[in-house]
PDB file of C-alpha atoms and ligand atoms in Angstrom:
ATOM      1  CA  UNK A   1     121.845 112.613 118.939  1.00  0.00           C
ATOM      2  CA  UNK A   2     120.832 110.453 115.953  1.00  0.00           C
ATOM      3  CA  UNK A   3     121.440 107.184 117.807  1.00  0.00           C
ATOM      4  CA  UNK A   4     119.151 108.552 120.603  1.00  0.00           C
ATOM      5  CA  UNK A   5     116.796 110.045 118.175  1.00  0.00           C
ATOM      6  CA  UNK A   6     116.595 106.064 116.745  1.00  0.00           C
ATOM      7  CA  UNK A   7     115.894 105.168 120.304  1.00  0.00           C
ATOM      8  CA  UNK A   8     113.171 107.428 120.526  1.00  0.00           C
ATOM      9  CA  UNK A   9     111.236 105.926 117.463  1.00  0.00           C
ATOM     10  CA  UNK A  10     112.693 102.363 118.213  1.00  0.00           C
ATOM     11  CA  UNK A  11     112.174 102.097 121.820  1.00  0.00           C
ATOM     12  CA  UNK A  12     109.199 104.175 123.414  1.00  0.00           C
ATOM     13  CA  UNK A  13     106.117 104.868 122.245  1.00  0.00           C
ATOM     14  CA  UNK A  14     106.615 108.777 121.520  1.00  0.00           C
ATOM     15  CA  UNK A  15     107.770 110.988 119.061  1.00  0.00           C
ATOM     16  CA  UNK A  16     109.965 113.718 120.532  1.00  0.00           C
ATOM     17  CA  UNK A  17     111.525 114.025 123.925  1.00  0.00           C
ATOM     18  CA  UNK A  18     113.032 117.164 125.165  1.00  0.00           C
ATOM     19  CA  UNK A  19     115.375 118.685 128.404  1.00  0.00           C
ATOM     20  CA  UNK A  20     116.063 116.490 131.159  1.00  0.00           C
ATOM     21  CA  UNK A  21     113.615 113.491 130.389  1.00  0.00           C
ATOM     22  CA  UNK A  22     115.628 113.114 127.132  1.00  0.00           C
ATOM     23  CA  UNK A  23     118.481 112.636 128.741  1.00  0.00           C
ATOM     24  CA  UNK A  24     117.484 110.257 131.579  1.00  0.00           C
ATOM     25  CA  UNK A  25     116.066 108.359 128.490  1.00  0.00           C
ATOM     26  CA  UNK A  26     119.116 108.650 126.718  1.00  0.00           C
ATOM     27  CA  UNK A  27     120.826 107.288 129.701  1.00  0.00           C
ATOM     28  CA  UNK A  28     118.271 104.295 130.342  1.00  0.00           C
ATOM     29  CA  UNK A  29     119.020 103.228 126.872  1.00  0.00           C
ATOM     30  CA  UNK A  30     122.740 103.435 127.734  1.00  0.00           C
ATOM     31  CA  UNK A  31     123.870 106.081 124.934  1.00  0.00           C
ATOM     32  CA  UNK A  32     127.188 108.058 125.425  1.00  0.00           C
ATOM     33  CA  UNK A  33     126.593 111.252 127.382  1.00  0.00           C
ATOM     34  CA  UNK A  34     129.560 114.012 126.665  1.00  0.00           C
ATOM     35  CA  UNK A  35     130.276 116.655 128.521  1.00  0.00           C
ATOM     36  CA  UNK A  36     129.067 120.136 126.991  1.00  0.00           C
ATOM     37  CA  UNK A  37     132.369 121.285 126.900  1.00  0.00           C
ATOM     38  CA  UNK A  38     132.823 118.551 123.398  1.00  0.00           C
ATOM     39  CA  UNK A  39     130.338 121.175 121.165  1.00  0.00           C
ATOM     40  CA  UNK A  40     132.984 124.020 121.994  1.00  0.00           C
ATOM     41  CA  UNK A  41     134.054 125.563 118.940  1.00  0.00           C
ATOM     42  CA  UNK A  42     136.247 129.024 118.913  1.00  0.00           C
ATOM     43  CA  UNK A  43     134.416 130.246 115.789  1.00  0.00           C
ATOM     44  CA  UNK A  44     130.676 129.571 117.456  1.00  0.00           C
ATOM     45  CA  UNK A  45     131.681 131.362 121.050  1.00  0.00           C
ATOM     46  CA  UNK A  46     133.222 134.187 119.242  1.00  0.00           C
ATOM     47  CA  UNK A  47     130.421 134.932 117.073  1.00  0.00           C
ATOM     48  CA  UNK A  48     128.476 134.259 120.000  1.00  0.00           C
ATOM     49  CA  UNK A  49     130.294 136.978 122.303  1.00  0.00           C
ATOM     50  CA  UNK A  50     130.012 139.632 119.364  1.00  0.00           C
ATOM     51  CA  UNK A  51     126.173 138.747 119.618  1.00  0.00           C
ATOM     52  CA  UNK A  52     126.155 139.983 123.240  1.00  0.00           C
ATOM     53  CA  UNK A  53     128.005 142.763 122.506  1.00  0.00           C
ATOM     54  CA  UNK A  54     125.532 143.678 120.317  1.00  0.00           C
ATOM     55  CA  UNK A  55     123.259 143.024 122.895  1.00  0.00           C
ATOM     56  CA  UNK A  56     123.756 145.314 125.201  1.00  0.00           C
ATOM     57  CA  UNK A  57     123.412 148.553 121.945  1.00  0.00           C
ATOM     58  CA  UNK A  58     119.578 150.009 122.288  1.00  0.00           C
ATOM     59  CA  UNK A  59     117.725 148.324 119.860  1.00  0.00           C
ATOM     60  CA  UNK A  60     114.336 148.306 118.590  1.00  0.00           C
ATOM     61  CA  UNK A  61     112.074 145.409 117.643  1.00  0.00           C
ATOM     62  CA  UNK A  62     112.934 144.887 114.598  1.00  0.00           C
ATOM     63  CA  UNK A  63     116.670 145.231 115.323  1.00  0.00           C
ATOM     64  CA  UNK A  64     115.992 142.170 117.747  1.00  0.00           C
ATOM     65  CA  UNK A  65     114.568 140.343 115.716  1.00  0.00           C
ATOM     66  CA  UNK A  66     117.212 140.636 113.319  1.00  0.00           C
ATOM     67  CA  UNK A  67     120.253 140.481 116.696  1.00  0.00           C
ATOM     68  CA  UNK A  68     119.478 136.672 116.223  1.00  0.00           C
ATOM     69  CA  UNK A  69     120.456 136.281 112.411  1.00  0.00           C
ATOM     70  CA  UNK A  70     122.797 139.002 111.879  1.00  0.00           C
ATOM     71  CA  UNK A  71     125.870 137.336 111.694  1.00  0.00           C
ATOM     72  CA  UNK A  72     124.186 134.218 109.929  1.00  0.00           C
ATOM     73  CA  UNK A  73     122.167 135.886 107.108  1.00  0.00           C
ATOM     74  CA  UNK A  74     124.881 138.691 106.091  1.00  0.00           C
ATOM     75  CA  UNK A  75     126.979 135.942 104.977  1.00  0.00           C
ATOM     76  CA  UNK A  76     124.390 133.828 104.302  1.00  0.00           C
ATOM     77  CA  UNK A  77     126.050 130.958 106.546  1.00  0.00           C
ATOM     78  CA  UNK A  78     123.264 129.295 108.843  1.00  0.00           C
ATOM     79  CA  UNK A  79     124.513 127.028 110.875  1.00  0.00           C
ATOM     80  CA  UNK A  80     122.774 123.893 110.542  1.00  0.00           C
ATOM     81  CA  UNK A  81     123.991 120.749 109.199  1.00  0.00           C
ATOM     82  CA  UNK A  82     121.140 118.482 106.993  1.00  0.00           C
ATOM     83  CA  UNK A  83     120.864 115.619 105.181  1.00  0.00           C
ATOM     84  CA  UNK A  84     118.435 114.089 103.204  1.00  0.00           C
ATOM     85  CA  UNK A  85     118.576 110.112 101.805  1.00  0.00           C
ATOM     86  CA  UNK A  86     117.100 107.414  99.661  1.00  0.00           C
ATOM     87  CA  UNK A  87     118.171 103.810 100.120  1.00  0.00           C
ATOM     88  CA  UNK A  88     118.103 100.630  97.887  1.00  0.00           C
ATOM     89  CA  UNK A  89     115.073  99.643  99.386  1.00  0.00           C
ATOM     90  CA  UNK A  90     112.778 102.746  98.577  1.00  0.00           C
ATOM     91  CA  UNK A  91     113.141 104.318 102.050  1.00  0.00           C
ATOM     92  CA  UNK A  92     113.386 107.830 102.517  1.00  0.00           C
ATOM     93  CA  UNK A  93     115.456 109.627 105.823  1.00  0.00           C
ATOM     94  CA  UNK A  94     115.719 113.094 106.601  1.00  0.00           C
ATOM     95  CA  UNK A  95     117.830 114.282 109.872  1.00  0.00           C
ATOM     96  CA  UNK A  96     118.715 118.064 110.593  1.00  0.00           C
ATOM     97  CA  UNK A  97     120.975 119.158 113.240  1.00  0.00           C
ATOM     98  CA  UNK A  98     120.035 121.795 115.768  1.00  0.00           C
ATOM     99  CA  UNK A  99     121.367 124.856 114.459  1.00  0.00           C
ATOM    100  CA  UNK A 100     122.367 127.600 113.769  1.00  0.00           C
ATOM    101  CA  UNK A 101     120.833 130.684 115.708  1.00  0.00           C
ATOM    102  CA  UNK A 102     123.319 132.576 117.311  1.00  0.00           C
ATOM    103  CA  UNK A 103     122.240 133.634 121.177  1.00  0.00           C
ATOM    104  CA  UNK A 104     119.393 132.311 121.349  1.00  0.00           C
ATOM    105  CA  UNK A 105     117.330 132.845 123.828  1.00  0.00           C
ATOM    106  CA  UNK A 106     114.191 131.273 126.498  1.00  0.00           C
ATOM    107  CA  UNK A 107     114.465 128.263 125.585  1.00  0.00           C
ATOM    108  CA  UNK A 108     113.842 128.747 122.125  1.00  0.00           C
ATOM    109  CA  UNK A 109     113.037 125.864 120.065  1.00  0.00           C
ATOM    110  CA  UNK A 110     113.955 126.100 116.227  1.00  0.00           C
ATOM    111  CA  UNK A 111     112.504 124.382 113.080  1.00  0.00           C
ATOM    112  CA  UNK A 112     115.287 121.821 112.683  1.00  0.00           C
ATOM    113  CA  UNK A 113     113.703 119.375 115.336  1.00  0.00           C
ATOM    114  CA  UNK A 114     110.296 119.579 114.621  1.00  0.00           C
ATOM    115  CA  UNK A 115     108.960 116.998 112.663  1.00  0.00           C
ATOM    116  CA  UNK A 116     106.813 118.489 109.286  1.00  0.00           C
ATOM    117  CA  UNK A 117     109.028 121.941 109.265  1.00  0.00           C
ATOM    118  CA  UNK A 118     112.646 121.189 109.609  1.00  0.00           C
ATOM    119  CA  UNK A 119     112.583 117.589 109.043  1.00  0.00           C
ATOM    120  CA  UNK A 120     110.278 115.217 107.517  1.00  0.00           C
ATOM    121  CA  UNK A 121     110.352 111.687 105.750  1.00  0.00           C
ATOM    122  CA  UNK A 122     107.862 109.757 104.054  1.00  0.00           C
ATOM    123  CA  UNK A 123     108.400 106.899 101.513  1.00  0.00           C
ATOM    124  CA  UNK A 124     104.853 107.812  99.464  1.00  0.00           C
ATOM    125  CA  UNK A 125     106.486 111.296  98.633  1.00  0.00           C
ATOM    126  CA  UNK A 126     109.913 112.563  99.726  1.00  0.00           C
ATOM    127  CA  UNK A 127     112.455 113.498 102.488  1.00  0.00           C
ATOM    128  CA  UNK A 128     113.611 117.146 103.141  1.00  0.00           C
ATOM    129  CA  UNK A 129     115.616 119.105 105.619  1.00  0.00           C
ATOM    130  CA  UNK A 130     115.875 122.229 105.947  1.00  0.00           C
ATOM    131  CA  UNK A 131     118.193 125.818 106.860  1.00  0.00           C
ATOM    132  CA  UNK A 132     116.978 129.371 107.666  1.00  0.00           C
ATOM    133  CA  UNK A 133     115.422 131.757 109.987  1.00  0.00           C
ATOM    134  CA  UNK A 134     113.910 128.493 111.773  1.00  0.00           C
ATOM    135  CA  UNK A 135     110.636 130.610 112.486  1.00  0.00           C
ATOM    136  CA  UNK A 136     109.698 130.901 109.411  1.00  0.00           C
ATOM    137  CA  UNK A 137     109.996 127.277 108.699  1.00  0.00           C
ATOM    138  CA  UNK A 138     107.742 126.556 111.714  1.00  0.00           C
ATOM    139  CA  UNK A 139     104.971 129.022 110.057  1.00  0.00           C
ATOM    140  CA  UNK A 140     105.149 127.723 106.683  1.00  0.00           C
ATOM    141  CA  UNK A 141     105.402 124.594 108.058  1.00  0.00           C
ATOM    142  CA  UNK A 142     108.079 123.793 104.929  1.00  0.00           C
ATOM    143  CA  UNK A 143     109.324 120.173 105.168  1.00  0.00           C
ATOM    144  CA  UNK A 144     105.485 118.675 105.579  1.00  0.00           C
ATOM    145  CA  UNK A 145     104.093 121.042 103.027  1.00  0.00           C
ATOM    146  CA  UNK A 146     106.372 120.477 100.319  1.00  0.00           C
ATOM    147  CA  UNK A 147     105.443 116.815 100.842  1.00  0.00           C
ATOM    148  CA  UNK A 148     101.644 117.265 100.721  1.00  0.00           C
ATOM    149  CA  UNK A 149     101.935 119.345  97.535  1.00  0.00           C
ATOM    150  CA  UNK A 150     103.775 116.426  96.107  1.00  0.00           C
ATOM    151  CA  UNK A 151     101.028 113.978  97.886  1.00  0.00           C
ATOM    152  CA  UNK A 152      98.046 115.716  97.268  1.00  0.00           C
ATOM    153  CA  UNK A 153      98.914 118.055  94.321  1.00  0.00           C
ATOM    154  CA  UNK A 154     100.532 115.598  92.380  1.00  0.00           C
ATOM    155  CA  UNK A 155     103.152 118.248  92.381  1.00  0.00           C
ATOM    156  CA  UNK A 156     107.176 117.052  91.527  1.00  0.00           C
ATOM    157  CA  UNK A 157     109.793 117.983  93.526  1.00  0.00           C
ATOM    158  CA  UNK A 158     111.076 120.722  92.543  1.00  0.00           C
ATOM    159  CA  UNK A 159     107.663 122.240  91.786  1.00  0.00           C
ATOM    160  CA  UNK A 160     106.594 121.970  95.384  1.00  0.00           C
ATOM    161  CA  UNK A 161     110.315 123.221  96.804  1.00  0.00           C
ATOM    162  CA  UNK A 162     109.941 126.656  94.604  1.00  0.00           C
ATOM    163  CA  UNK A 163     106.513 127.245  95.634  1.00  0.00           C
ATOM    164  CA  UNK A 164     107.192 126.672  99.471  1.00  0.00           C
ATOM    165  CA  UNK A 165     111.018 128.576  99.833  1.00  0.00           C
ATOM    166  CA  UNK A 166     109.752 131.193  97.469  1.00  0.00           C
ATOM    167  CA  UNK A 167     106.278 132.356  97.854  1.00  0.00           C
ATOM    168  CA  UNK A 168     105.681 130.753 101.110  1.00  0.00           C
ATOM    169  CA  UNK A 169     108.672 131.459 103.130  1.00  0.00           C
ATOM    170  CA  UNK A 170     109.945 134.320 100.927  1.00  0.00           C
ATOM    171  CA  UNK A 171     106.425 135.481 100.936  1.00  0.00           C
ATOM    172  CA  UNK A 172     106.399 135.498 104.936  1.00  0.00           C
ATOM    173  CA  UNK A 173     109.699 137.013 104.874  1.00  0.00           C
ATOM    174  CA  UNK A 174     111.862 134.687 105.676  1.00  0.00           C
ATOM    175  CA  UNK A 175     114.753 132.792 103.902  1.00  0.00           C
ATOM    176  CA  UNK A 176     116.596 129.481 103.746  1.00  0.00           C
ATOM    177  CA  UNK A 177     116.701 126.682 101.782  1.00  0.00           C
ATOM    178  CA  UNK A 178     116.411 122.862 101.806  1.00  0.00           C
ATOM    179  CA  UNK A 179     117.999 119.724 100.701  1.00  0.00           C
ATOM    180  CA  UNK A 180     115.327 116.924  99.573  1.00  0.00           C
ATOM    181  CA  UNK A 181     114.933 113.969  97.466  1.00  0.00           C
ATOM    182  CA  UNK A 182     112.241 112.324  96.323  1.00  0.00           C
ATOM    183  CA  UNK A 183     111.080 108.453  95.691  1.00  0.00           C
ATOM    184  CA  UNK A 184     112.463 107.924  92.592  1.00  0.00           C
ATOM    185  CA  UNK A 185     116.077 109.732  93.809  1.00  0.00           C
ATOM    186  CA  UNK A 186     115.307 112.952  92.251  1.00  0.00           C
ATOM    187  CA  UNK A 187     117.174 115.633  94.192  1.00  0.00           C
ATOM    188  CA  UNK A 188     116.382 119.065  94.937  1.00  0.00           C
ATOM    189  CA  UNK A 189     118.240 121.607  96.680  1.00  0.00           C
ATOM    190  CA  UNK A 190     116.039 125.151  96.429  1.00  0.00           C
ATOM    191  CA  UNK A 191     116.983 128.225  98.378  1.00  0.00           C
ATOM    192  CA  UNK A 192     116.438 131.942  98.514  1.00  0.00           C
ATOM    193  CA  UNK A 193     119.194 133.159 100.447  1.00  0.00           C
ATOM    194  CA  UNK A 194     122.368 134.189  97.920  1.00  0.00           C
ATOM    195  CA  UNK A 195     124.145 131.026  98.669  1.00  0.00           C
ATOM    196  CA  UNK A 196     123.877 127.510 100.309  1.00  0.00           C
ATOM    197  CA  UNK A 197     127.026 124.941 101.145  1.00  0.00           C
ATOM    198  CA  UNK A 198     125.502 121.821  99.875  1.00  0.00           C
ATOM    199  CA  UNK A 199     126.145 118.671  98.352  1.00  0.00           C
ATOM    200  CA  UNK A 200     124.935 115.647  96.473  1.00  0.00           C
ATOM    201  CA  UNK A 201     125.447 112.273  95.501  1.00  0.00           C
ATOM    202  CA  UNK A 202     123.434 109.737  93.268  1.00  0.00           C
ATOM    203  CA  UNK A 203     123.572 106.055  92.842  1.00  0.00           C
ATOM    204  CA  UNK A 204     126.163 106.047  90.427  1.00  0.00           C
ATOM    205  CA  UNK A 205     128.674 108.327  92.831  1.00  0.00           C
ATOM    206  CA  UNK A 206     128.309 111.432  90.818  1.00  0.00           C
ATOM    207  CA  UNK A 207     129.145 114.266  93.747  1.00  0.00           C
ATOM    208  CA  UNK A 208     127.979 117.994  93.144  1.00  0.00           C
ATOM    209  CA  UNK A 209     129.650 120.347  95.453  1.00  0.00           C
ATOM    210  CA  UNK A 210     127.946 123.823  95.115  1.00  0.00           C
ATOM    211  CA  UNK A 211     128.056 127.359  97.538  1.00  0.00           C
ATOM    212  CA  UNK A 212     126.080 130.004  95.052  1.00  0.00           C
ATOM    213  CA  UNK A 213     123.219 130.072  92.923  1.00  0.00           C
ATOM    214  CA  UNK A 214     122.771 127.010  90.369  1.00  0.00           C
ATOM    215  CA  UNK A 215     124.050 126.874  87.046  1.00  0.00           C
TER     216      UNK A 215
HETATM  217  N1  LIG B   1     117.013 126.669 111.018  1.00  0.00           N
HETATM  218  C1  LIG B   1     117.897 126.872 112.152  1.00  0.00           C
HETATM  219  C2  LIG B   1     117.122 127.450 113.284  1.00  0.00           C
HETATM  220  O1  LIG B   1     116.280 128.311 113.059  1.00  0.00           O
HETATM  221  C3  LIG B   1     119.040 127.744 111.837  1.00  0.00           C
HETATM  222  C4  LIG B   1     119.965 127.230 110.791  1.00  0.00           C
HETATM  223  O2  LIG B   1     119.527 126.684 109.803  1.00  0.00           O
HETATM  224  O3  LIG B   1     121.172 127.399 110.965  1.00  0.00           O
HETATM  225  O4  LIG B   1     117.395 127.094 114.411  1.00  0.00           O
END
């Protein structure tokens, strides 16, 4: 997916392909195609099974809403997989897997792909990806705005990642967190959910592992 997301911005003139003209792209630009049957994990189709079980209860609107994230946000464990990055040069990448929603449905599109909520770059301010309840992210539009408040605002970092997680998102109801870092290599990693796996590394190798709230 990264390779073919490169070959997107390297070799056509657009920004985001989706469904089946992605993957005749993919093809045209020769990239390895796996069988669906290589994302299988036990743990995802299980949790995905009790989903459906779940499913088929009476529910009412909210209780939909909340069918999607149940298993995620009880144990605070979305799925998705981010990363945010600074290299020697001054240039700033962000990439975000697709996630994390369990059962998902009509061809639902979460925040992780979409440029300026899941995922966003820029070498003037920072890079920042992003977990949660992905519609929330798409409102509050969280990756983009965190970089305007730093762009326009004059804002730091971490000045603009508490104000977006916590009274935008929080404020909209939703939760998650991010991973970012900015120009100069200052790294942030807000949340509002009770935990988030994450990690970090500078320029010297210093690695932070941490689940729960910071120190
Ligand atoms: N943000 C993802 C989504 O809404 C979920 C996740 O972070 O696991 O699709």
């Amino acid at each position: 997916p990264i390779d073919l997301a490169r070959a997107v911005m390297d070799n056509s003139p657009h920004v985001m392909l989706s469904g089946k003209g992605a993957e005749t792209f993919a093809k045209e630009q020769g990239l390895e195609i796996v069988d669906p049957q290589y994302f299988y994990t036990e743990n995802r189709f299980n949790a995905l099974q009790r989903a459906k079980e779940r499913e088929k209860i009476e529910l009412d609107h909210d209780d939909q809403q909340a069918l999607f994230y149940d298993a995620e946000i009880k144990n605070f464990k979305y799925g998705t997989v981010g990363c945010a990055a600074l290299d020697k040069d001054g240039n700033l990448a962000a990439g975000t897997s697709t996630g994390g929603m369990t059962n998902k449905r009509w061809g639902r599109v979460g925040d992780a792909p979409i440029i300026g909520s899941g995922t966003y770059a820029n070498n003037a301010t920072c890079a920042v990806s992003s977990t949660g309840w992905g519609e929330y992210f798409i409102r509050a539009q969280v990756a983009h705005d965190i970089s305007a408040l730093m762009e326009y605002k004059g804002l730091s970092l971490a000045e603009a990642s508490k104000i977006v997680i916590h009274d935008k998102v929080g404020g909209l109801g939703g939760d998650g967190g991010i991973v970012a870092i900015d120009k100069d290599g200052n790294m942030v990693m807000e949340f509002n959910t009770e935990g988030m796996y994450r990690a970090s590394m500078n320029d010297q190798g210093d690695l932070k592992i941490e689940i729960y709230e910071k120190e």
